[in-house]
Coordinates of C-alpha atoms and ligand atoms in Angstrom, one line a residue:
X1 CA 5.5 -4.6 -20.4
X2 CA 7.9 -4.8 -23.5
X3 CA 11.6 -4.7 -22.6
X4 CA 14.5 -3.6 -24.6
X5 CA 18.2 -4.5 -24.2
X6 CA 20.9 -3.5 -26.7
X7 CA 24.7 -3.7 -26.6
X8 CA 27.7 -2.4 -28.5
X9 CA 30.7 -4.3 -27.0
X10 CA 34.3 -5.4 -27.6
X11 CA 33.2 -9.0 -27.0
X12 CA 30.3 -11.2 -28.2
X13 CA 27.0 -9.5 -27.2
X14 CA 24.9 -12.7 -27.3
X15 CA 25.3 -13.6 -23.5
X16 CA 24.7 -9.9 -22.6
X17 CA 21.4 -9.9 -24.6
X18 CA 20.2 -13.2 -23.2
X19 CA 21.1 -12.2 -19.6
X20 CA 19.3 -8.8 -20.2
X21 CA 16.2 -10.5 -21.5
X22 CA 16.2 -12.8 -18.4
X23 CA 16.3 -9.8 -16.2
X24 CA 13.5 -8.1 -18.1
X25 CA 11.2 -11.1 -17.8
X26 CA 9.6 -9.6 -14.6
X27 CA 8.1 -6.8 -16.7
X28 CA 5.7 -9.3 -18.4
X29 CA 6.0 -10.6 -22.0
X30 CA 4.7 -13.3 -24.2
X31 CA 7.4 -13.6 -26.9
X32 CA 11.0 -12.5 -27.4
X33 CA 13.6 -12.0 -30.0
X34 CA 17.1 -10.7 -30.8
X35 CA 19.1 -9.4 -33.8
X36 CA 22.9 -9.4 -33.9
X37 CA 25.1 -8.0 -36.7
X38 CA 27.2 -11.2 -37.0
X39 CA 29.0 -10.0 -40.1
X40 CA 29.0 -6.6 -41.8
X41 CA 25.8 -6.0 -43.8
X42 CA 24.0 -9.0 -42.3
X43 CA 21.6 -9.6 -39.4
X44 CA 21.1 -12.8 -37.6
X45 CA 17.6 -12.6 -36.2
X46 CA 16.0 -15.2 -33.9
X47 CA 12.5 -14.9 -32.4
X48 CA 10.2 -17.2 -30.5
X49 CA 6.7 -17.0 -29.1
X50 CA 6.2 -18.0 -25.4
X51 CA 8.8 -17.9 -22.6
X52 CA 12.4 -17.1 -22.9
X53 CA 13.4 -20.7 -22.8
X54 CA 11.9 -21.0 -26.3
X55 CA 14.2 -18.3 -27.6
X56 CA 17.2 -19.9 -25.8
X57 CA 16.3 -23.2 -27.6
X58 CA 16.3 -21.4 -30.9
X59 CA 19.6 -19.8 -30.1
X60 CA 21.2 -23.2 -29.2
X61 CA 19.9 -24.7 -32.4
X62 CA 21.8 -22.0 -34.4
X63 CA 25.2 -23.1 -33.3
X64 CA 27.9 -20.5 -32.6
X65 CA 26.6 -17.0 -32.7
X66 CA 29.1 -14.2 -32.5
X67 CA 28.6 -10.4 -33.0
X68 CA 29.7 -7.2 -31.3
X69 CA 26.4 -5.3 -31.8
X70 CA 22.8 -6.4 -31.1
X71 CA 19.4 -5.6 -29.8
X72 CA 16.9 -7.8 -28.1
X73 CA 13.3 -7.5 -26.9
X74 CA 10.6 -9.1 -24.7
X75 CA 7.2 -8.4 -26.3
X76 CA 3.9 -8.0 -24.4
X77 CA 1.4 -8.3 -27.3
X78 CA -0.8 -5.3 -28.1
X79 CA -1.2 -5.3 -31.9
X80 CA -1.3 -8.9 -33.1
X81 CA -1.0 -12.1 -31.1
X82 CA 2.3 -13.4 -29.6
X83 CA 3.6 -15.2 -32.7
X84 CA 7.1 -15.5 -34.0
X85 CA 6.1 -13.2 -36.9
X86 CA 4.9 -10.5 -34.6
X87 CA 7.9 -10.7 -32.2
X88 CA 10.6 -8.0 -32.4
X89 CA 13.1 -7.1 -33.8
X90 CA 11.3 -6.1 -37.0
X91 CA 13.6 -5.8 -40.0
X92 CA 13.0 -3.8 -43.2
X93 CA 14.8 -4.6 -46.4
X94 CA 17.4 -6.7 -44.6
X95 CA 19.1 -3.4 -43.6
X96 CA 17.3 -1.9 -40.5
X97 CA 16.3 -3.8 -37.4
X98 CA 14.1 -2.2 -34.7
X99 CA 12.7 -3.0 -31.3
X100 CA 10.0 -0.9 -29.7
X101 CA 8.3 -0.6 -26.3
X102 CA 5.1 1.4 -26.5
X103 CA 2.4 2.1 -29.1
X104 CA 2.3 4.0 -32.4
X105 CA -1.2 5.4 -32.3
X106 CA -1.4 6.4 -35.9
X107 CA -0.1 3.1 -37.2
X108 CA -3.2 2.3 -39.3
X109 CA -2.9 5.5 -41.4
X110 CA 0.8 5.0 -41.8
X111 CA 0.5 1.4 -42.8
X112 CA -2.0 2.4 -45.6
X113 CA 0.3 5.1 -46.8
X114 CA 3.4 2.9 -46.7
X115 CA 1.6 0.1 -48.5
X116 CA 0.6 2.6 -51.2
X117 CA 4.3 3.5 -51.5
X118 CA 5.2 -0.1 -52.1
X119 CA 6.3 -1.2 -48.7
X120 CA 5.5 -4.8 -47.6
X121 CA 4.5 -5.8 -44.1
X122 CA 5.4 -9.2 -42.5
X123 CA 3.6 -8.7 -39.2
X124 CA 0.4 -7.3 -37.7
X125 CA 2.3 -5.0 -35.3
X126 CA 2.2 -1.2 -35.1
X127 CA 6.1 -1.3 -34.7
X128 CA 6.7 -2.5 -38.2
X129 CA 5.4 0.8 -39.6
X130 CA 8.4 2.6 -37.9
X131 CA 11.1 0.4 -39.4
X132 CA 9.4 0.6 -42.9
X133 CA 9.1 4.4 -42.6
X134 CA 12.8 4.7 -41.8
X135 CA 13.7 2.5 -44.8
X136 CA 11.4 4.4 -47.1
X137 CA 13.2 7.7 -46.2
X138 CA 16.6 6.0 -46.7
X139 CA 15.5 4.6 -50.0
X140 CA 14.8 8.1 -51.0
X141 CA 18.3 9.2 -50.2
X142 CA 18.2 10.3 -46.6
X143 CA 21.0 9.2 -44.3
X144 CA 20.2 6.7 -41.4
X145 CA 20.0 9.3 -38.6
X146 CA 18.0 11.9 -40.6
X147 CA 15.6 9.1 -41.7
X148 CA 15.0 8.2 -38.0
X149 CA 14.4 11.9 -37.1
X150 CA 12.0 12.5 -40.0
X151 CA 10.1 9.2 -39.2
X152 CA 9.8 10.0 -35.5
X153 CA 8.2 13.4 -36.3
X154 CA 5.4 11.6 -38.1
X155 CA 4.6 9.2 -35.3
X156 CA 1.9 9.7 -32.6
X157 CA 2.1 7.9 -29.3
X158 CA 4.5 7.0 -26.5
X159 CA 7.4 4.7 -27.2
X160 CA 11.1 3.8 -26.8
X161 CA 13.1 2.4 -29.7
X162 CA 16.4 0.6 -30.3
X163 CA 17.5 0.6 -34.0
X164 CA 20.4 -1.0 -35.9
X165 CA 21.7 -0.6 -39.4
X166 CA 23.3 -3.8 -40.9
X167 CA 26.0 -1.8 -42.6
X168 CA 27.0 0.0 -39.4
X169 CA 28.2 -2.6 -36.9
X170 CA 29.2 -0.9 -33.6
X171 CA 26.2 1.5 -33.7
X172 CA 22.8 1.5 -32.0
X173 CA 20.4 4.4 -32.1
X174 CA 18.0 4.8 -29.1
X175 CA 14.9 7.0 -29.1
X176 CA 12.8 8.0 -26.1
X177 CA 9.4 9.4 -26.3
X178 CA 7.3 8.6 -23.3
X179 CA 8.4 5.1 -22.5
X180 CA 11.6 4.7 -20.4
X181 CA 15.0 4.2 -21.9
X182 CA 18.4 4.3 -20.3
X183 CA 22.0 4.0 -21.5
X184 CA 24.5 2.0 -19.5
X185 CA 28.2 2.8 -19.6
X186 CA 30.4 -0.2 -19.0
X187 CA 34.1 -1.1 -19.2
X188 CA 33.5 -3.5 -22.2
X189 CA 30.7 -1.7 -23.9
X190 CA 27.7 0.6 -24.0
X191 CA 24.2 -0.6 -23.4
X192 CA 20.7 0.5 -24.1
X193 CA 17.8 -0.8 -22.0
X194 CA 14.3 -0.2 -20.6
X195 CA 15.6 -0.3 -17.0
X196 CA 18.9 -0.6 -15.1
X197 CA 18.1 -4.1 -14.0
X198 CA 18.6 -5.4 -17.5
X199 CA 22.2 -4.3 -17.6
X200 CA 23.1 -4.6 -13.9
X201 CA 25.5 -7.6 -14.6
X202 CA 27.5 -5.3 -16.9
X203 CA 27.4 -1.9 -15.2
X204 CA 25.9 0.3 -12.6
X205 CA 26.7 3.5 -14.4
X206 CA 23.8 4.9 -16.4
X207 CA 22.2 7.9 -18.0
X208 CA 18.4 8.4 -18.1
X209 CA 17.3 9.6 -21.4
X210 CA 14.7 12.4 -21.4
X211 CA 11.6 12.5 -23.6
X212 CA 12.6 13.6 -27.1
X213 CA 16.2 12.3 -26.7
X214 CA 17.9 10.4 -29.5
X215 CA 21.1 8.6 -28.4
X216 CA 23.7 7.6 -31.0
X217 CA 25.8 4.8 -29.4
X218 CA 29.0 3.9 -31.2
X219 CA 32.4 2.4 -30.5
X220 CA 33.8 5.9 -29.8
X221 CA 31.1 6.6 -27.1
X222 CA 27.8 8.2 -27.5
X223 CA 26.0 11.5 -28.3
X224 CA 22.6 12.6 -27.2
X225 CA 20.6 15.0 -29.4
X226 CA 17.0 16.1 -29.7
X227 CA 14.8 15.7 -32.7
X228 CA 16.3 18.8 -34.3
X229 CA 19.8 17.5 -33.9
X230 CA 20.8 19.8 -31.0
X231 CA 23.2 18.2 -28.5
X232 CA 21.7 17.5 -25.1
X233 CA 23.8 17.1 -21.9
X234 CA 22.6 14.3 -19.5
X235 CA 24.5 13.4 -16.3
X236 CA 25.6 9.9 -15.6
X237 CA 24.7 8.3 -12.3
X238 CA 25.5 5.2 -10.3
X239 CA 22.7 2.9 -9.4
X240 CA 22.2 1.6 -5.9
X241 CA 21.2 -1.8 -7.4
X242 CA 23.6 -4.6 -7.3
X243 CA 23.3 -8.0 -9.0
X244 CA 23.0 -9.5 -5.5
X245 CA 20.0 -7.3 -4.6
X246 CA 18.2 -8.9 -7.6
X247 CA 18.9 -12.5 -6.6
X248 CA 16.1 -14.7 -5.4
X249 CA 18.2 -16.5 -2.8
X250 CA 16.6 -19.5 -1.1
X251 CA 13.1 -18.4 -1.8
X252 CA 10.9 -20.2 -4.3
X253 CA 9.5 -17.0 -5.8
X254 CA 10.3 -13.3 -5.8
X255 CA 6.9 -12.7 -4.4
X256 CA 7.6 -14.9 -1.4
X257 CA 11.0 -13.1 -0.9
X258 CA 9.4 -9.7 -1.2
X259 CA 6.6 -10.6 1.3
X260 CA 9.3 -11.7 3.8
X261 CA 11.4 -8.6 3.2
X262 CA 8.6 -6.3 4.4
X263 CA 9.8 -5.8 7.9
X264 CA 13.1 -4.6 6.6
X265 CA 11.4 -2.6 3.8
X266 CA 9.2 -0.8 6.3
X267 CA 12.2 -0.1 8.5
X268 CA 14.2 1.3 5.6
X269 CA 11.3 3.5 4.6
X270 CA 11.1 5.0 8.1
X271 CA 14.8 5.4 8.5
X272 CA 15.8 9.1 8.6
X273 CA 12.2 10.2 8.2
X274 CA 11.2 10.4 11.9
X275 CA 12.7 11.5 15.2
X276 CA 11.6 10.1 18.5
X277 CA 8.5 12.3 18.4
X278 CA 8.2 13.9 15.0
X279 CA 7.9 13.3 11.3
X280 CA 10.6 15.2 9.4
X281 CA 8.5 16.7 6.7
X282 CA 11.6 17.5 4.6
X283 CA 11.5 13.8 3.6
X284 CA 8.8 14.8 1.1
X285 CA 11.1 17.4 -0.5
X286 CA 12.8 20.7 0.4
X287 CA 9.7 22.6 -0.6
X288 CA 7.3 20.4 1.4
X289 CA 6.9 22.8 4.3
X290 CA 5.8 25.7 2.0
X291 CA 3.6 23.5 -0.2
X292 CA 1.9 21.6 2.7
X293 CA 1.1 25.0 4.4
X294 CA -0.8 26.1 1.3
X295 CA -2.5 22.7 0.7
X296 CA -6.3 22.8 1.3
X297 CA -7.2 19.4 -0.2
X298 CA -5.6 16.4 -1.8
X299 CA -6.3 14.4 -5.0
X300 CA -4.7 11.0 -5.1
X301 CA -4.2 9.3 -8.5
X302 CA -2.9 5.7 -9.0
X303 CA -3.6 2.3 -10.5
X304 CA -4.1 -1.2 -9.2
X305 CA -2.5 -1.9 -5.8
X306 CA -1.2 1.7 -5.6
X307 CA -4.8 2.9 -6.0
X308 CA -5.7 0.7 -3.0
X309 CA -3.0 2.4 -1.0
X310 CA -4.6 5.7 -2.0
X311 CA -8.0 4.5 -0.7
X312 CA -6.5 3.7 2.7
X313 CA -4.8 7.1 2.8
X314 CA -8.2 8.9 2.3
X315 CA -9.3 7.5 5.7
X316 CA -6.1 8.7 7.4
X317 CA -6.0 12.1 5.7
X318 CA -9.6 12.9 6.3
X319 CA -9.2 11.8 9.9
X320 CA -6.5 14.3 10.1
X321 CA -8.9 17.0 8.8
X322 CA -7.6 17.1 5.2
X323 CA -10.2 16.6 2.4
X324 CA -9.0 13.9 0.0
X325 CA -10.3 12.4 -3.2
X326 CA -8.9 9.2 -4.7
X327 CA -9.3 8.2 -8.3
X328 CA -8.1 5.5 -10.7
X329 CA -5.6 7.4 -12.8
X330 CA -7.0 6.2 -16.2
X331 CA -10.5 7.4 -15.2
X332 CA -9.3 10.9 -14.0
X333 CA -8.3 11.8 -17.6
X334 CA -11.7 10.8 -18.9
X335 CA -13.6 14.0 -18.0
X336 CA -13.3 17.7 -17.1
X337 CA -12.4 18.8 -13.6
X338 CA -13.4 22.0 -11.8
X339 CA -9.9 22.9 -10.4
X340 CA -10.0 22.9 -6.6
X341 CA -8.1 25.7 -4.8
X342 CA -4.6 24.8 -3.5
X343 CA -4.9 21.1 -4.3
X344 CA -2.0 18.8 -3.9
X345 CA -2.0 16.0 -6.4
X346 CA -0.4 12.8 -5.1
X347 CA 0.6 10.1 -7.5
X348 CA 1.4 6.6 -6.1
X349 CA 3.4 4.2 -8.1
X350 CA 5.9 1.4 -7.4
X351 CA 7.5 1.7 -10.8
X352 CA 7.0 5.4 -11.6
X353 CA 6.5 4.4 -15.2
X354 CA 2.8 3.5 -15.3
X355 CA 1.6 5.5 -18.3
X356 CA -2.0 5.9 -16.9
X357 CA -0.6 7.6 -13.8
X358 CA 1.9 9.7 -15.7
X359 CA -0.8 10.9 -18.1
X360 CA -3.2 11.7 -15.2
X361 CA -0.4 13.8 -13.6
X362 CA 0.1 15.7 -16.8
X363 CA -3.7 16.2 -17.1
X364 CA -3.9 17.5 -13.5
X365 CA -1.2 20.0 -14.3
X366 CA -3.1 21.1 -17.4
X367 CA -6.2 21.5 -15.4
X368 CA -4.4 23.8 -13.0
X369 CA -3.9 21.7 -9.9
X370 CA -1.5 23.6 -7.8
X371 CA 1.2 21.1 -6.6
X372 CA 2.4 17.5 -7.1
X373 CA 3.9 14.9 -4.8
X374 CA 5.1 11.5 -6.1
X375 CA 5.3 8.5 -3.7
X376 CA 7.4 6.1 -5.7
X377 CA 9.9 3.2 -5.3
X378 CA 12.1 3.8 -8.4
X379 CA 14.5 6.7 -8.4
X380 CA 14.9 8.6 -11.7
X381 CA 11.6 7.2 -12.9
X382 CA 9.4 9.5 -15.1
X383 CA 7.0 10.1 -12.2
X384 CA 9.7 11.2 -9.9
X385 CA 11.2 13.5 -12.5
X386 CA 7.8 15.1 -13.3
X387 CA 6.8 15.9 -9.7
X388 CA 7.6 18.8 -7.5
X389 CA 7.8 16.9 -4.3
X390 CA 9.0 13.3 -4.0
X391 CA 8.9 10.6 -1.3
X392 CA 11.0 7.5 -2.2
X393 CA 9.7 4.4 -0.6
X394 CA 12.8 2.4 0.2
X395 CA 11.3 -1.0 -0.6
X396 CA 14.2 -2.2 -2.7
X397 CA 13.7 -3.8 -6.2
X398 CA 10.3 -5.5 -6.5
X399 CA 10.4 -8.2 -9.2
X400 CA 7.2 -10.2 -8.7
X401 CA 4.4 -8.8 -10.8
X402 CA 2.2 -8.9 -7.7
X403 CA 3.1 -5.8 -5.7
X404 CA 3.6 -6.6 -2.0
X405 CA 6.4 -4.7 -0.2
X406 CA 5.9 -1.6 -2.4
X407 CA 2.3 -1.5 -1.2
X408 CA 3.3 -1.7 2.5
X409 CA 5.9 1.0 2.1
X410 CA 3.4 3.2 0.2
X411 CA 1.1 2.9 3.3
X412 CA 4.0 3.9 5.6
X413 CA 4.7 7.0 3.4
X414 CA 1.0 7.9 3.4
X415 CA 0.8 7.4 7.2
X416 CA 3.7 9.8 7.6
X417 CA 2.0 12.3 5.3
X418 CA -1.3 12.1 7.3
X419 CA 0.7 12.7 10.5
X420 CA 2.2 15.9 9.0
X421 CA -1.2 17.0 7.7
X422 CA -2.8 16.5 11.1
X423 CA -0.6 19.4 12.4
X424 CA -2.8 21.8 10.4
X425 CA -5.9 21.0 12.4
X426 CA -5.4 21.3 16.1
X427 CA -9.0 20.1 16.7
X428 CA -8.0 16.6 15.5
X429 CA -5.6 16.6 18.6
X430 CA -3.6 13.8 17.2
X431 CA -0.6 13.1 19.3
X432 CA 2.3 12.9 17.0
X433 CA 4.6 11.3 19.5
X434 CA 2.1 8.4 19.9
X435 CA 1.8 8.0 16.2
X436 CA 5.6 7.8 15.8
X437 CA 5.8 5.2 18.6
X438 CA 3.3 3.0 16.7
X439 CA 5.3 3.4 13.5
X440 CA 8.5 2.5 15.3
X441 CA 6.9 -0.7 16.5
X442 CA 5.7 -1.5 13.0
X443 CA 8.8 -3.4 11.6
X444 CA 8.6 -5.8 14.6
X445 CA 4.8 -6.2 14.2
X446 CA 5.3 -7.0 10.5
X447 CA 7.9 -9.7 11.4
X448 CA 5.6 -11.3 14.0
X449 CA 2.7 -11.3 11.6
X450 CA 4.8 -13.1 9.0
X451 CA 5.0 -16.0 11.5
X452 CA 1.4 -16.8 10.5
X453 CA 2.8 -18.3 7.3
X454 CA 2.4 -22.0 8.2
X455 CA -1.1 -21.5 9.5
X456 CA -2.1 -19.7 6.3
X457 CA -0.5 -22.4 4.2
X458 CA -2.9 -24.9 5.8
X459 CA -5.9 -22.6 5.3
X460 CA -5.0 -22.2 1.6
X461 CA -5.9 -25.9 1.1
X462 CA -9.6 -24.9 1.4
X463 CA -9.2 -23.0 -1.9
X464 CA -7.7 -26.0 -3.8
X465 CA -11.0 -26.7 -5.6
X466 CA -12.5 -23.3 -5.5
X467 CA -13.0 -20.9 -8.5
X468 CA -14.5 -17.9 -6.6
X469 CA -14.0 -16.0 -3.4
X470 CA -15.5 -13.0 -1.6
X471 CA -13.6 -10.6 0.6
X472 CA -15.4 -8.4 3.1
X473 CA -14.3 -5.6 5.4
X474 CA -15.5 -2.3 6.7
X475 CA -14.0 1.2 6.9
X476 CA -10.3 1.7 6.4
X477 CA -10.0 -2.1 5.9
X478 CA -12.3 -2.1 2.9
X479 CA -9.3 -1.2 0.6
X480 CA -7.3 -3.9 2.3
X481 CA -10.1 -6.4 1.3
X482 CA -9.9 -5.0 -2.3
X483 CA -6.1 -5.5 -2.2
X484 CA -6.5 -9.1 -0.9
X485 CA -9.0 -9.9 -3.7
X486 CA -6.7 -8.4 -6.3
X487 CA -3.7 -10.4 -5.0
X488 CA -5.7 -13.7 -5.1
X489 CA -7.1 -13.1 -8.6
X490 CA -3.9 -12.0 -10.2
X491 CA -1.6 -14.8 -9.1
X492 CA -4.0 -17.8 -8.5
X493 CA -6.6 -16.9 -11.2
X494 CA -9.3 -17.5 -8.6
X495 CA -12.1 -15.0 -9.3
X496 CA -12.2 -12.8 -6.2
X497 CA -14.3 -9.8 -5.4
X498 CA -14.2 -7.5 -2.4
X499 CA -17.1 -5.7 -0.9
X500 CA -17.7 -3.2 1.8
X501 CA -19.3 -5.6 4.3
X502 CA -22.3 -3.2 4.6
X503 CA -23.0 -3.7 0.9
X504 CA -23.4 -7.5 1.3
X505 CA -27.2 -7.6 1.6
X506 CA -27.5 -5.1 -1.2
X507 CA -26.6 -7.8 -3.8
X508 CA -23.5 -10.0 -3.3
X509 CA -25.2 -12.1 -0.5
X510 CA -27.0 -13.9 -3.4
X511 CA -23.6 -15.4 -4.3
X512 CA -23.0 -17.0 -0.9
X513 CA -23.1 -20.8 -0.7
X514 CA -20.8 -23.6 0.4
X515 CA -18.6 -23.2 -2.7
X516 CA -17.9 -19.5 -2.1
X517 CA -15.3 -19.0 0.6
X518 CA -15.7 -15.6 2.3
X519 CA -12.5 -14.0 3.7
X520 CA -12.8 -11.1 6.1
X521 CA -10.4 -9.0 8.2
X522 CA -11.7 -7.9 11.6
X523 CA -9.5 -5.4 13.4
X524 CA -10.6 -4.2 16.8
X525 CA -12.0 -0.9 15.7
X526 CA -15.3 1.1 15.8
X527 CA -16.7 -1.0 12.9
X528 CA -16.3 -4.4 14.7
X529 CA -19.9 -4.9 15.9
X530 CA -21.4 -4.2 12.5
X531 CA -18.8 -6.5 10.9
X532 CA -19.8 -9.3 13.3
X533 CA -23.4 -8.9 12.2
X534 CA -22.3 -9.2 8.5
X535 CA -20.3 -12.3 9.4
X536 CA -23.5 -13.8 10.9
X537 CA -25.5 -13.0 7.8
X538 CA -23.0 -15.1 5.8
X539 CA -23.1 -18.0 8.3
X540 CA -26.9 -18.0 8.4
X541 CA -26.9 -18.7 4.6
X542 CA -24.4 -21.6 4.8
X543 CA -21.4 -19.6 3.8
X544 CA -18.0 -20.6 5.0
X545 CA -15.9 -17.8 6.5
X546 CA -12.2 -17.3 7.1
X547 CA -11.7 -14.3 9.4
X548 CA -8.4 -12.8 10.3
X549 CA -9.2 -11.1 13.5
X550 CA -7.4 -8.9 16.0
X551 CA -6.9 -11.1 19.1
X552 CA -8.8 -8.6 21.3
X553 CA -12.0 -8.9 19.2
X554 CA -13.0 -12.1 21.1
X555 CA -14.2 -13.6 17.8
X556 CA -13.9 -17.4 18.0
X557 CA -14.2 -20.3 15.6
X558 CA -17.4 -22.2 15.3
X559 CA -19.4 -23.9 12.6
X560 CA -18.6 -22.3 9.2
X561 CA -16.5 -19.7 10.9
X562 CA -12.7 -20.1 11.1
X563 CA -11.0 -17.3 13.1
X564 CA -7.3 -16.8 12.8
X565 CA -5.9 -14.4 15.4
X566 CA -3.7 -11.6 14.3
X567 CA -1.6 -9.8 17.0
X568 CA -3.4 -6.8 18.4
X569 CA -2.0 -3.5 17.1
X570 CA -3.1 0.2 17.3
X571 CA -5.8 0.9 14.8
X572 CA -3.6 3.5 13.0
X573 CA -1.3 0.8 11.7
X574 CA -3.8 -2.1 11.6
X575 CA -4.4 -1.8 7.7
X576 CA -0.6 -2.3 7.2
X577 CA -0.6 -5.5 9.4
X578 CA -3.9 -7.0 8.1
X579 CA -2.5 -6.8 4.5
X580 CA 0.1 -9.5 5.3
X581 CA -2.2 -12.5 5.9
X582 CA -4.0 -11.7 2.7
X583 CA -0.8 -11.6 0.7
X584 CA 0.3 -14.9 2.2
X585 CA -3.1 -16.5 1.5
X586 CA -2.9 -15.5 -2.2
X587 CA 0.6 -16.8 -2.4
X588 CA -0.2 -20.2 -0.9
X589 CA -3.4 -20.6 -3.0
X590 CA -1.3 -19.8 -6.1
X591 CA 1.3 -22.4 -5.0
X592 CA -1.5 -25.0 -4.7
X593 CA -2.9 -24.0 -8.1
X594 CA 0.5 -24.3 -9.7
X595 CA 0.4 -20.9 -11.5
X596 CA 3.4 -18.8 -12.6
X597 CA 3.4 -16.7 -9.4
X598 CA 6.0 -14.1 -10.4
X599 CA 4.9 -13.7 -13.9
X600 CA 1.1 -14.3 -14.0
X601 CA -0.5 -14.8 -17.4
X602 CA -1.3 -11.7 -19.4
X603 CA 0.1 -9.3 -16.8
X604 CA 3.1 -6.9 -16.8
X605 CA 5.0 -5.4 -13.9
X606 CA 5.4 -2.0 -15.5
X607 CA 2.3 -1.0 -17.5
X608 CA 3.6 1.4 -20.1
X609 CA 0.6 1.5 -22.5
X610 CA -2.7 3.1 -21.9
Ligands
AGP1 C1 -0.1 -5.1 -8.3 O1 -0.1 -6.4 -7.8 C2 -0.5 -5.1 -9.7 N1 0.4 -6.0 -10.5 C3 -0.8 -3.8 -10.4 O2 -2.1 -3.5 -10.0 C4 0.1 -2.5 -10.1 O3 -0.1 -2.1 -8.7 C5 -0.4 -1.4 -11.0 O4 -0.1 -1.7 -12.3 C6 0.3 -0.1 -10.7 O5 1.7 -0.1 -10.8 P1 2.6 1.0 -10.3 O6 2.5 1.0 -8.8 O7 4.0 0.6 -10.7 O8 2.2 2.3 -10.9

């Protein structure tokens, strides 16, 4: 979603802003803009709808641009379409420029009030009320910083802001309430950004602002205060990211790179978390032992792909004797909950900044849920900082909007958790050493499954002229079918739906004809015979099936049934392995369709609005 980059530097900030915007592209956006103080008392503002290349064109057309202070923004439209007028920065009275990531919930009331007070609006955005509000307070004699504080107090919603005053080159004010914002400390300057990746070419040293923080960046350094002006101390850290770890290398897309990094990602996630025969439960946090001993049931909250990982975990955890509920985070907050005793709330998130998941965690705490565990890929993210226990998936930076390696490593984390939980119930008699052995073999199994790439590339041709697809599976693989359908629709724009195969004859079978490819995953498990019947039901109605099947299932290709063998693995890790062909299928179909694979239309990597 929207991204912010700002800089106060001893040299021209234009290249820093453009590089930062490029690195923020992955978050999802549909217009962009920048404002630079190119001479005291004056902003140069350039904005463009569409991709960043449009802004770059506008920049080139403006000749030499030079300034030591600037802010820039990628906008993911919420209030008002992605036009130049609605793009940020918004400027009021030629004096204040502002960029925002987030939403001002009471913008309508404020706009009416500000209009009555004589303020004029140039855009349809909620953001413009903030910049006009600050100016109104300044027009009435309040200084810049006090005007910002007073304005923030009358705003409802979650947001992060970067603000410039034309008469104060060398100064940027940053505000964090809800949406992420960090400060980078470099040798040549100080930076403000939505995430560390935006400034990684300048510095790896950063400070994460907390909710309610206002940072005053100036040439002399910076000061962080709260809304009441009290100084706040925040520690600086060094990021593990390097510019190289964000490079695409020889791959065509980040998604392709990230799919092929999965063997390493799984291995990195397991490293230091298991011995030859045991999961080290301290990998969930120093308090894990105490909290897990008390835990009587689990509530998982997540969105999108992370939600699918939660659905898989329900099968593992309940198999281990631990009752588990899984809910879409945005739905969890829509009703009252009778608080279960000693319930562990688990949030799953690649980014750790998904507002629906953060809000659901807050709500669970208000409802009295006992403990929280975040399984997350981004250190220092809001979710990590708001949770008692934390398990970091070591997937490395995931840039493609379609989540791949983050999903696989979430599954690894949840598998480890279910092994720990199984210790509570001796009747499940799970052999921990066997489970560990299966996990140790997992990176190699992932690598060998990736070798299916060229076969799947050929199969993808069958989707070249298709608009719809069905995905079918049973049991623990039903969430894998959901994930396969989500991958296909989000990057290739082919309408795909997943069904529990048993549901087929309760409705979706009516959709089956020669134009509706049906994709299924068939592991060698207890559900296989029933799945085979469902496959026959589709064939009998002229449907064309593509089935990824465990090589031990003895399923074979025949008319309208194409079987692609997947190496046989233990059923405990089969969902992890069967995800891979579905990711590759979505990728190759999207390649054929010619879509923008890493930045699919309308989507954002980090969804920071509800
Ligand atoms: C994944 O392919 C999607 N782009 C999306 O569903 C994503 O998983 C969801 O927005 C949740 O994100 P998170 O894991 O960062 O919380």
